[in-house]
mmCIF file of C-alpha atoms and ligand atoms in Angstrom:
data_model
loop_
_atom_site.group_PDB
_atom_site.id
_atom_site.type_symbol
_atom_site.label_atom_id
_atom_site.label_comp_id
_atom_site.label_asym_id
_atom_site.label_seq_id
_atom_site.Cartn_x
_atom_site.Cartn_y
_atom_site.Cartn_z
ATOM 1 C CA UNK H 1 315.475 45.196 105.004
ATOM 2 C CA UNK H 2 316.520 46.784 101.684
ATOM 3 C CA UNK H 3 320.024 48.321 101.812
ATOM 4 C CA UNK H 4 318.925 51.212 99.558
ATOM 5 C CA UNK H 5 316.560 52.393 102.325
ATOM 6 C CA UNK H 6 319.632 53.464 104.312
ATOM 7 C CA UNK H 7 320.433 56.029 101.611
ATOM 8 C CA UNK H 8 320.850 59.580 102.997
ATOM 9 C CA UNK H 9 317.869 60.966 101.101
ATOM 10 C CA UNK H 10 315.421 58.467 102.672
ATOM 11 C CA UNK H 11 313.198 59.155 105.693
ATOM 12 C CA UNK H 12 310.366 57.078 107.096
ATOM 13 C CA UNK H 13 307.807 57.845 109.792
ATOM 14 C CA UNK H 14 307.390 54.175 110.629
ATOM 15 C CA UNK H 15 310.053 51.833 109.213
ATOM 16 C CA UNK H 16 308.427 48.796 110.882
ATOM 17 C CA UNK H 17 305.202 49.417 108.990
ATOM 18 C CA UNK H 18 307.121 49.851 105.730
ATOM 19 C CA UNK H 19 308.785 46.513 106.375
ATOM 20 C CA UNK H 20 305.432 44.824 106.991
ATOM 21 C CA UNK H 21 303.934 46.224 103.776
ATOM 22 C CA UNK H 22 307.002 45.211 101.779
ATOM 23 C CA UNK H 23 306.934 41.677 103.147
ATOM 24 C CA UNK H 24 303.245 41.342 102.460
ATOM 25 C CA UNK H 25 303.669 42.615 98.903
ATOM 26 C CA UNK H 26 306.628 40.351 98.261
ATOM 27 C CA UNK H 27 304.723 37.309 99.512
ATOM 28 C CA UNK H 28 301.749 38.130 97.299
ATOM 29 C CA UNK H 29 304.014 38.379 94.220
ATOM 30 C CA UNK H 30 304.147 40.451 91.035
ATOM 31 C CA UNK H 31 300.778 39.222 89.706
ATOM 32 C CA UNK H 32 299.045 41.177 92.479
ATOM 33 C CA UNK H 33 300.972 44.409 91.930
ATOM 34 C CA UNK H 34 300.251 47.633 90.067
ATOM 35 C CA UNK H 35 302.259 50.850 90.074
ATOM 36 C CA UNK H 36 300.593 54.262 90.027
ATOM 37 C CA UNK H 37 302.843 57.245 89.489
ATOM 38 C CA UNK H 38 302.617 60.973 89.036
ATOM 39 C CA UNK H 39 304.678 62.320 86.129
ATOM 40 C CA UNK H 40 306.105 65.822 86.558
ATOM 41 C CA UNK H 41 308.811 66.025 89.201
ATOM 42 C CA UNK H 42 308.190 62.384 90.132
ATOM 43 C CA UNK H 43 309.258 60.439 87.028
ATOM 44 C CA UNK H 44 311.049 63.520 85.694
ATOM 45 C CA UNK H 45 313.932 65.288 87.403
ATOM 46 C CA UNK H 46 313.311 68.406 89.450
ATOM 47 C CA UNK H 47 316.778 69.810 88.740
ATOM 48 C CA UNK H 48 319.954 68.994 86.854
ATOM 49 C CA UNK H 49 323.313 70.652 87.613
ATOM 50 C CA UNK H 50 321.530 73.167 89.823
ATOM 51 C CA UNK H 51 319.061 74.207 87.107
ATOM 52 C CA UNK H 52 315.317 73.469 87.283
ATOM 53 C CA UNK H 53 313.997 70.945 84.781
ATOM 54 C CA UNK H 54 310.730 71.622 82.941
ATOM 55 C CA UNK H 55 307.319 70.141 83.685
ATOM 56 C CA UNK H 56 305.248 68.940 80.724
ATOM 57 C CA UNK H 57 303.576 72.364 80.673
ATOM 58 C CA UNK H 58 306.963 74.105 80.782
ATOM 59 C CA UNK H 59 308.188 72.070 77.786
ATOM 60 C CA UNK H 60 305.607 73.927 75.711
ATOM 61 C CA UNK H 61 306.008 77.225 77.579
ATOM 62 C CA UNK H 62 309.725 77.306 76.727
ATOM 63 C CA UNK H 63 309.355 76.107 73.137
ATOM 64 C CA UNK H 64 309.313 77.893 69.790
ATOM 65 C CA UNK H 65 305.608 77.108 69.536
ATOM 66 C CA UNK H 66 304.748 79.950 71.925
ATOM 67 C CA UNK H 67 305.060 83.681 71.180
ATOM 68 C CA UNK H 68 307.278 85.876 73.368
ATOM 69 C CA UNK H 69 304.242 87.720 74.683
ATOM 70 C CA UNK H 70 302.529 84.492 75.689
ATOM 71 C CA UNK H 71 305.761 83.161 77.254
ATOM 72 C CA UNK H 72 305.839 86.217 79.502
ATOM 73 C CA UNK H 73 302.223 85.637 80.543
ATOM 74 C CA UNK H 74 302.834 81.939 81.287
ATOM 75 C CA UNK H 75 305.938 82.813 83.284
ATOM 76 C CA UNK H 76 303.891 85.320 85.233
ATOM 77 C CA UNK H 77 301.357 82.593 86.068
ATOM 78 C CA UNK H 78 304.126 80.230 87.159
ATOM 79 C CA UNK H 79 305.685 82.917 89.373
ATOM 80 C CA UNK H 80 302.292 83.641 90.919
ATOM 81 C CA UNK H 81 300.870 80.190 91.435
ATOM 82 C CA UNK H 82 303.838 77.831 91.943
ATOM 83 C CA UNK H 83 304.729 79.452 95.309
ATOM 84 C CA UNK H 84 301.113 78.855 96.331
ATOM 85 C CA UNK H 85 301.290 75.202 95.208
ATOM 86 C CA UNK H 86 304.220 74.527 97.538
ATOM 87 C CA UNK H 87 303.142 76.797 100.404
ATOM 88 C CA UNK H 88 302.846 74.595 103.482
ATOM 89 C CA UNK H 89 301.128 77.341 105.498
ATOM 90 C CA UNK H 90 297.978 77.264 103.353
ATOM 91 C CA UNK H 91 295.348 74.529 103.417
ATOM 92 C CA UNK H 92 294.265 72.460 100.419
ATOM 93 C CA UNK H 93 290.830 74.130 100.649
ATOM 94 C CA UNK H 94 292.470 77.504 100.250
ATOM 95 C CA UNK H 95 294.764 76.385 97.454
ATOM 96 C CA UNK H 96 292.284 74.382 95.387
ATOM 97 C CA UNK H 97 290.403 77.252 93.673
ATOM 98 C CA UNK H 98 293.719 78.985 92.980
ATOM 99 C CA UNK H 99 295.130 75.856 91.348
ATOM 100 C CA UNK H 100 292.008 75.564 89.152
ATOM 101 C CA UNK H 101 292.566 79.207 88.217
ATOM 102 C CA UNK H 102 296.197 78.491 87.265
ATOM 103 C CA UNK H 103 295.376 75.482 85.077
ATOM 104 C CA UNK H 104 292.435 77.253 83.433
ATOM 105 C CA UNK H 105 294.418 80.396 82.591
ATOM 106 C CA UNK H 106 297.429 78.416 81.352
ATOM 107 C CA UNK H 107 295.299 76.204 79.112
ATOM 108 C CA UNK H 108 293.474 79.239 77.701
ATOM 109 C CA UNK H 109 296.798 80.830 76.799
ATOM 110 C CA UNK H 110 298.069 77.623 75.172
ATOM 111 C CA UNK H 111 294.898 77.284 73.097
ATOM 112 C CA UNK H 112 295.373 80.840 71.739
ATOM 113 C CA UNK H 113 298.782 79.824 70.348
ATOM 114 C CA UNK H 114 297.502 77.660 67.470
ATOM 115 C CA UNK H 115 299.898 74.870 68.433
ATOM 116 C CA UNK H 116 300.292 72.230 65.749
ATOM 117 C CA UNK H 117 300.211 68.553 66.715
ATOM 118 C CA UNK H 118 303.078 67.874 64.278
ATOM 119 C CA UNK H 119 305.416 70.195 66.185
ATOM 120 C CA UNK H 120 305.070 68.603 69.619
ATOM 121 C CA UNK H 121 307.728 65.946 69.076
ATOM 122 C CA UNK H 122 310.321 68.578 68.130
ATOM 123 C CA UNK H 123 309.407 70.749 71.132
ATOM 124 C CA UNK H 124 310.041 67.757 73.395
ATOM 125 C CA UNK H 125 313.282 66.849 71.611
ATOM 126 C CA UNK H 126 314.610 70.386 71.998
ATOM 127 C CA UNK H 127 313.535 70.661 75.649
ATOM 128 C CA UNK H 128 315.555 70.045 78.788
ATOM 129 C CA UNK H 129 313.076 67.513 80.173
ATOM 130 C CA UNK H 130 314.832 64.592 81.847
ATOM 131 C CA UNK H 131 313.493 61.437 83.384
ATOM 132 C CA UNK H 132 315.113 60.565 86.701
ATOM 133 C CA UNK H 133 318.325 58.515 86.673
ATOM 134 C CA UNK H 134 317.420 54.830 86.622
ATOM 135 C CA UNK H 135 314.195 55.387 84.651
ATOM 136 C CA UNK H 136 315.128 52.798 82.035
ATOM 137 C CA UNK H 137 315.470 50.046 84.603
ATOM 138 C CA UNK H 138 312.186 51.103 86.195
ATOM 139 C CA UNK H 139 310.123 51.062 82.999
ATOM 140 C CA UNK H 140 311.860 48.010 81.469
ATOM 141 C CA UNK H 141 311.555 45.906 84.616
ATOM 142 C CA UNK H 142 307.838 46.627 84.987
ATOM 143 C CA UNK H 143 307.373 45.711 81.339
ATOM 144 C CA UNK H 144 309.360 42.481 81.655
ATOM 145 C CA UNK H 145 307.310 41.271 84.600
ATOM 146 C CA UNK H 146 304.005 42.541 83.088
ATOM 147 C CA UNK H 147 303.158 44.867 85.951
ATOM 148 C CA UNK H 148 300.865 47.702 84.831
ATOM 149 C CA UNK H 149 302.130 51.243 85.285
ATOM 150 C CA UNK H 150 299.525 53.981 85.447
ATOM 151 C CA UNK H 151 300.919 57.477 84.981
ATOM 152 C CA UNK H 152 298.403 59.849 86.503
ATOM 153 C CA UNK H 153 299.285 63.411 85.642
ATOM 154 C CA UNK H 154 297.914 66.916 85.918
ATOM 155 C CA UNK H 155 300.378 67.817 83.182
ATOM 156 C CA UNK H 156 299.737 67.495 79.440
ATOM 157 C CA UNK H 157 299.205 63.921 78.230
ATOM 158 C CA UNK H 158 300.349 64.456 74.635
ATOM 159 C CA UNK H 159 303.611 66.000 75.835
ATOM 160 C CA UNK H 160 304.436 63.484 78.547
ATOM 161 C CA UNK H 161 303.691 60.566 76.205
ATOM 162 C CA UNK H 162 306.203 62.048 73.800
ATOM 163 C CA UNK H 163 308.809 62.319 76.581
ATOM 164 C CA UNK H 164 308.528 58.626 77.410
ATOM 165 C CA UNK H 165 308.265 57.646 73.734
ATOM 166 C CA UNK H 166 311.499 59.507 72.920
ATOM 167 C CA UNK H 167 313.167 57.860 75.910
ATOM 168 C CA UNK H 168 312.177 54.493 74.391
ATOM 169 C CA UNK H 169 310.149 53.352 77.408
ATOM 170 C CA UNK H 170 306.525 53.806 76.336
ATOM 171 C CA UNK H 171 305.896 50.072 76.681
ATOM 172 C CA UNK H 172 302.430 48.473 76.285
ATOM 173 C CA UNK H 173 302.017 48.082 80.077
ATOM 174 C CA UNK H 174 301.988 51.895 80.467
ATOM 175 C CA UNK H 175 298.655 53.701 80.627
ATOM 176 C CA UNK H 176 298.253 57.477 81.052
ATOM 177 C CA UNK H 177 295.464 59.521 82.664
ATOM 178 C CA UNK H 178 296.103 63.187 81.971
ATOM 179 C CA UNK H 179 294.952 66.352 80.225
ATOM 180 C CA UNK H 180 294.870 65.591 76.509
ATOM 181 C CA UNK H 181 294.855 68.139 73.726
ATOM 182 C CA UNK H 182 291.957 68.331 71.305
ATOM 183 C CA UNK H 183 293.106 69.169 67.760
ATOM 184 C CA UNK H 184 290.908 70.438 64.925
ATOM 185 C CA UNK H 185 290.881 68.697 61.509
ATOM 186 C CA UNK H 186 293.995 70.584 60.427
ATOM 187 C CA UNK H 187 295.866 69.394 63.517
ATOM 188 C CA UNK H 188 295.774 72.672 65.459
ATOM 189 C CA UNK H 189 295.099 72.766 69.210
ATOM 190 C CA UNK H 190 291.547 74.015 69.802
ATOM 191 C CA UNK H 191 290.832 72.917 73.405
ATOM 192 C CA UNK H 192 291.679 70.360 76.070
ATOM 193 C CA UNK H 193 289.567 67.201 76.234
ATOM 194 C CA UNK H 194 287.353 66.030 79.074
ATOM 195 C CA UNK H 195 287.479 66.958 82.744
ATOM 196 C CA UNK H 196 290.449 69.069 83.800
ATOM 197 C CA UNK H 197 292.927 67.217 86.008
ATOM 198 C CA UNK H 198 294.772 69.542 88.389
ATOM 199 C CA UNK H 199 296.921 68.661 91.389
ATOM 200 C CA UNK H 200 294.022 68.394 93.843
ATOM 201 C CA UNK H 201 291.404 66.357 91.985
ATOM 202 C CA UNK H 202 293.256 63.134 91.282
ATOM 203 C CA UNK H 203 290.742 61.322 93.472
ATOM 204 C CA UNK H 204 287.865 62.461 91.212
ATOM 205 C CA UNK H 205 289.983 61.630 88.156
ATOM 206 C CA UNK H 206 290.548 58.111 89.470
ATOM 207 C CA UNK H 207 286.864 57.581 90.147
ATOM 208 C CA UNK H 208 285.985 58.567 86.564
ATOM 209 C CA UNK H 209 288.073 55.656 85.319
ATOM 210 C CA UNK H 210 286.392 52.691 86.970
ATOM 211 C CA UNK H 211 286.807 50.512 83.836
ATOM 212 C CA UNK H 212 290.582 50.721 84.053
ATOM 213 C CA UNK H 213 290.603 49.712 87.715
ATOM 214 C CA UNK H 214 288.022 46.962 87.153
ATOM 215 C CA UNK H 215 290.417 45.290 84.713
ATOM 216 C CA UNK H 216 293.106 45.356 87.389
ATOM 217 C CA UNK H 217 290.942 43.977 90.221
ATOM 218 C CA UNK H 218 293.334 41.146 91.005
ATOM 219 C CA UNK H 219 296.160 43.653 91.453
ATOM 220 C CA UNK H 220 295.302 44.684 94.972
ATOM 221 C CA UNK H 221 298.796 45.839 95.981
ATOM 222 C CA UNK H 222 299.885 49.298 94.897
ATOM 223 C CA UNK H 223 303.209 51.047 94.758
ATOM 224 C CA UNK H 224 302.408 54.761 94.567
ATOM 225 C CA UNK H 225 304.919 57.452 93.571
ATOM 226 C CA UNK H 226 304.274 61.177 93.836
ATOM 227 C CA UNK H 227 305.762 64.532 94.676
ATOM 228 C CA UNK H 228 302.693 66.492 95.767
ATOM 229 C CA UNK H 229 300.260 65.836 98.597
ATOM 230 C CA UNK H 230 297.559 65.767 95.878
ATOM 231 C CA UNK H 231 299.217 62.609 94.513
ATOM 232 C CA UNK H 232 298.300 60.663 97.653
ATOM 233 C CA UNK H 233 294.777 60.121 96.267
ATOM 234 C CA UNK H 234 295.867 58.506 93.018
ATOM 235 C CA UNK H 235 295.061 54.984 94.258
ATOM 236 C CA UNK H 236 291.527 55.895 95.365
ATOM 237 C CA UNK H 237 289.988 54.111 92.360
ATOM 238 C CA UNK H 238 291.771 50.800 93.045
ATOM 239 C CA UNK H 239 289.403 47.920 93.799
ATOM 240 C CA UNK H 240 289.974 45.478 96.675
ATOM 241 C CA UNK H 241 293.014 47.497 97.739
ATOM 242 C CA UNK H 242 295.085 45.569 100.283
ATOM 243 C CA UNK H 243 298.440 47.274 100.575
ATOM 244 C CA UNK H 244 299.621 50.592 99.301
ATOM 245 C CA UNK H 245 303.165 51.803 99.765
ATOM 246 C CA UNK H 246 303.431 55.539 99.163
ATOM 247 C CA UNK H 247 306.770 57.002 98.111
ATOM 248 C CA UNK H 248 307.011 60.790 97.964
ATOM 249 C CA UNK H 249 309.711 62.896 96.349
ATOM 250 C CA UNK H 250 310.289 66.022 98.417
ATOM 251 C CA UNK H 251 312.008 68.279 95.904
ATOM 252 C CA UNK H 252 311.527 71.831 97.084
ATOM 253 C CA UNK H 253 310.957 73.718 100.373
ATOM 254 C CA UNK H 254 312.285 70.613 102.058
ATOM 255 C CA UNK H 255 312.523 71.887 105.638
ATOM 256 C CA UNK H 256 309.094 73.522 105.671
ATOM 257 C CA UNK H 257 307.322 70.525 104.173
ATOM 258 C CA UNK H 258 309.195 67.576 105.729
ATOM 259 C CA UNK H 259 306.719 67.160 108.580
ATOM 260 C CA UNK H 260 303.613 67.039 106.390
ATOM 261 C CA UNK H 261 305.274 64.673 103.900
ATOM 262 C CA UNK H 262 306.433 62.323 106.653
ATOM 263 C CA UNK H 263 302.875 62.191 107.961
ATOM 264 C CA UNK H 264 301.324 61.203 104.666
ATOM 265 C CA UNK H 265 303.967 59.308 102.665
ATOM 266 C CA UNK H 266 305.444 56.019 103.931
ATOM 267 C CA UNK H 267 308.857 56.820 102.466
ATOM 268 C CA UNK H 268 310.093 60.264 101.555
ATOM 269 C CA UNK H 269 313.009 60.990 99.247
ATOM 270 C CA UNK H 270 314.567 64.372 99.842
ATOM 271 C CA UNK H 271 316.319 66.052 96.934
ATOM 272 C CA UNK H 272 316.897 62.653 95.379
ATOM 273 C CA UNK H 273 317.032 62.883 91.575
ATOM 274 C CA UNK H 274 317.108 59.127 91.052
ATOM 275 C CA UNK H 275 314.789 56.146 90.789
ATOM 276 C CA UNK H 276 317.186 54.123 92.995
ATOM 277 C CA UNK H 277 314.758 53.610 95.857
ATOM 278 C CA UNK H 278 311.665 52.753 93.749
ATOM 279 C CA UNK H 279 313.862 50.379 91.710
ATOM 280 C CA UNK H 280 315.274 48.666 94.809
ATOM 281 C CA UNK H 281 311.763 48.263 96.209
ATOM 282 C CA UNK H 282 310.443 46.860 92.936
ATOM 283 C CA UNK H 283 313.263 44.344 92.762
ATOM 284 C CA UNK H 284 312.651 43.349 96.381
ATOM 285 C CA UNK H 285 308.911 42.860 95.860
ATOM 286 C CA UNK H 286 309.131 41.112 92.509
ATOM 287 C CA UNK H 287 312.409 39.242 92.807
HETATM 288 P P1 TMP U 301 301.885 66.369 87.674
HETATM 289 O O1 TMP U 301 300.585 65.989 88.280
HETATM 290 O O2 TMP U 301 302.252 65.473 86.501
HETATM 291 O O3 TMP U 301 303.001 66.488 88.646
HETATM 292 O O4 TMP U 301 301.705 67.854 86.986
HETATM 293 C C1 TMP U 301 301.439 69.000 87.722
HETATM 294 C C2 TMP U 301 302.565 69.989 87.721
HETATM 295 O O5 TMP U 301 302.488 70.879 86.615
HETATM 296 C C3 TMP U 301 302.475 70.857 88.967
HETATM 297 O O6 TMP U 301 303.586 70.650 89.788
HETATM 298 C C4 TMP U 301 302.445 72.280 88.437
HETATM 299 C C5 TMP U 301 302.919 72.173 87.021
HETATM 300 N N1 TMP U 301 302.370 73.211 86.116
HETATM 301 C C6 TMP U 301 303.276 73.957 85.356
HETATM 302 O O7 TMP U 301 304.477 73.778 85.476
HETATM 303 N N2 TMP U 301 302.784 74.914 84.497
HETATM 304 C C7 TMP U 301 301.454 75.149 84.340
HETATM 305 O O8 TMP U 301 301.049 76.006 83.531
HETATM 306 C C8 TMP U 301 300.527 74.364 85.130
HETATM 307 C C9 TMP U 301 299.073 74.614 84.994
HETATM 308 C C10 TMP U 301 301.050 73.405 85.985
HETATM 309 MG MG1 MG U 302 304.196 66.157 90.192
#
């Protein structure tokens, strides 16, 4: 099929089915394709040289824009709630209210910090955020063949846009659904806009954006990239959906979560810090 799918990091529940979807997508061609991807820990690296890379929230948490006292509180939240996020012994129903609690508390703390819009770019520049190896090829290829890329993130929209802008890949085919900051007239963060997006309401988020999906009606084949089981619902707003190929990065607690990821993603990538597989698939589908 695609040589890259023999890579060590790749597992598939049903390789035959993957092959069928890929063939069908390739036959239908690039004009019928859209890509929907999560951001944190999907387009960005989970770790580099053994050290964890920041999420879009962490870029702010670790920056000079946040007081030491607030940093400690945010770290406390991360240490409390991240283990719950990745706990495979708890159900989504059990985790959902706790995730809402995490996002709400974190956003409240950020709002208290009087963050200035003008300082975001520097915070990103000074951060250790890294897109996965091969990101340039991924973004540039999609742009060249005019395939829309929707980045659907429970992170912070203003921050993640800056990450892709600084990497030189915020092309016009990229659209972002995320949590956006609301600044007052002097450019200071006063709230977050609109409905909160957390890791378990991406389905609701998608359904709020029917206009976007209406414009893409003829793009009934979807390549979906995520790293959380909450990301599986990102294509729920797509109209006339025919094929969806779901690729999941399994970054952490690999042994405990392998079974559940294999059940729900078509292809899983274990501790794979690259875009090699998504890129190989894109090139296969679009020639
Ligand atoms: P994603 O949907 O773009 O992956 O963003 C969600 C990630 O953000 C999720 O893995 C948890 C992480 N997160 C933080 O790192 N710090 C925070 O304060 C919050 C609320 C979430
Ligand atoms: Mg993620």
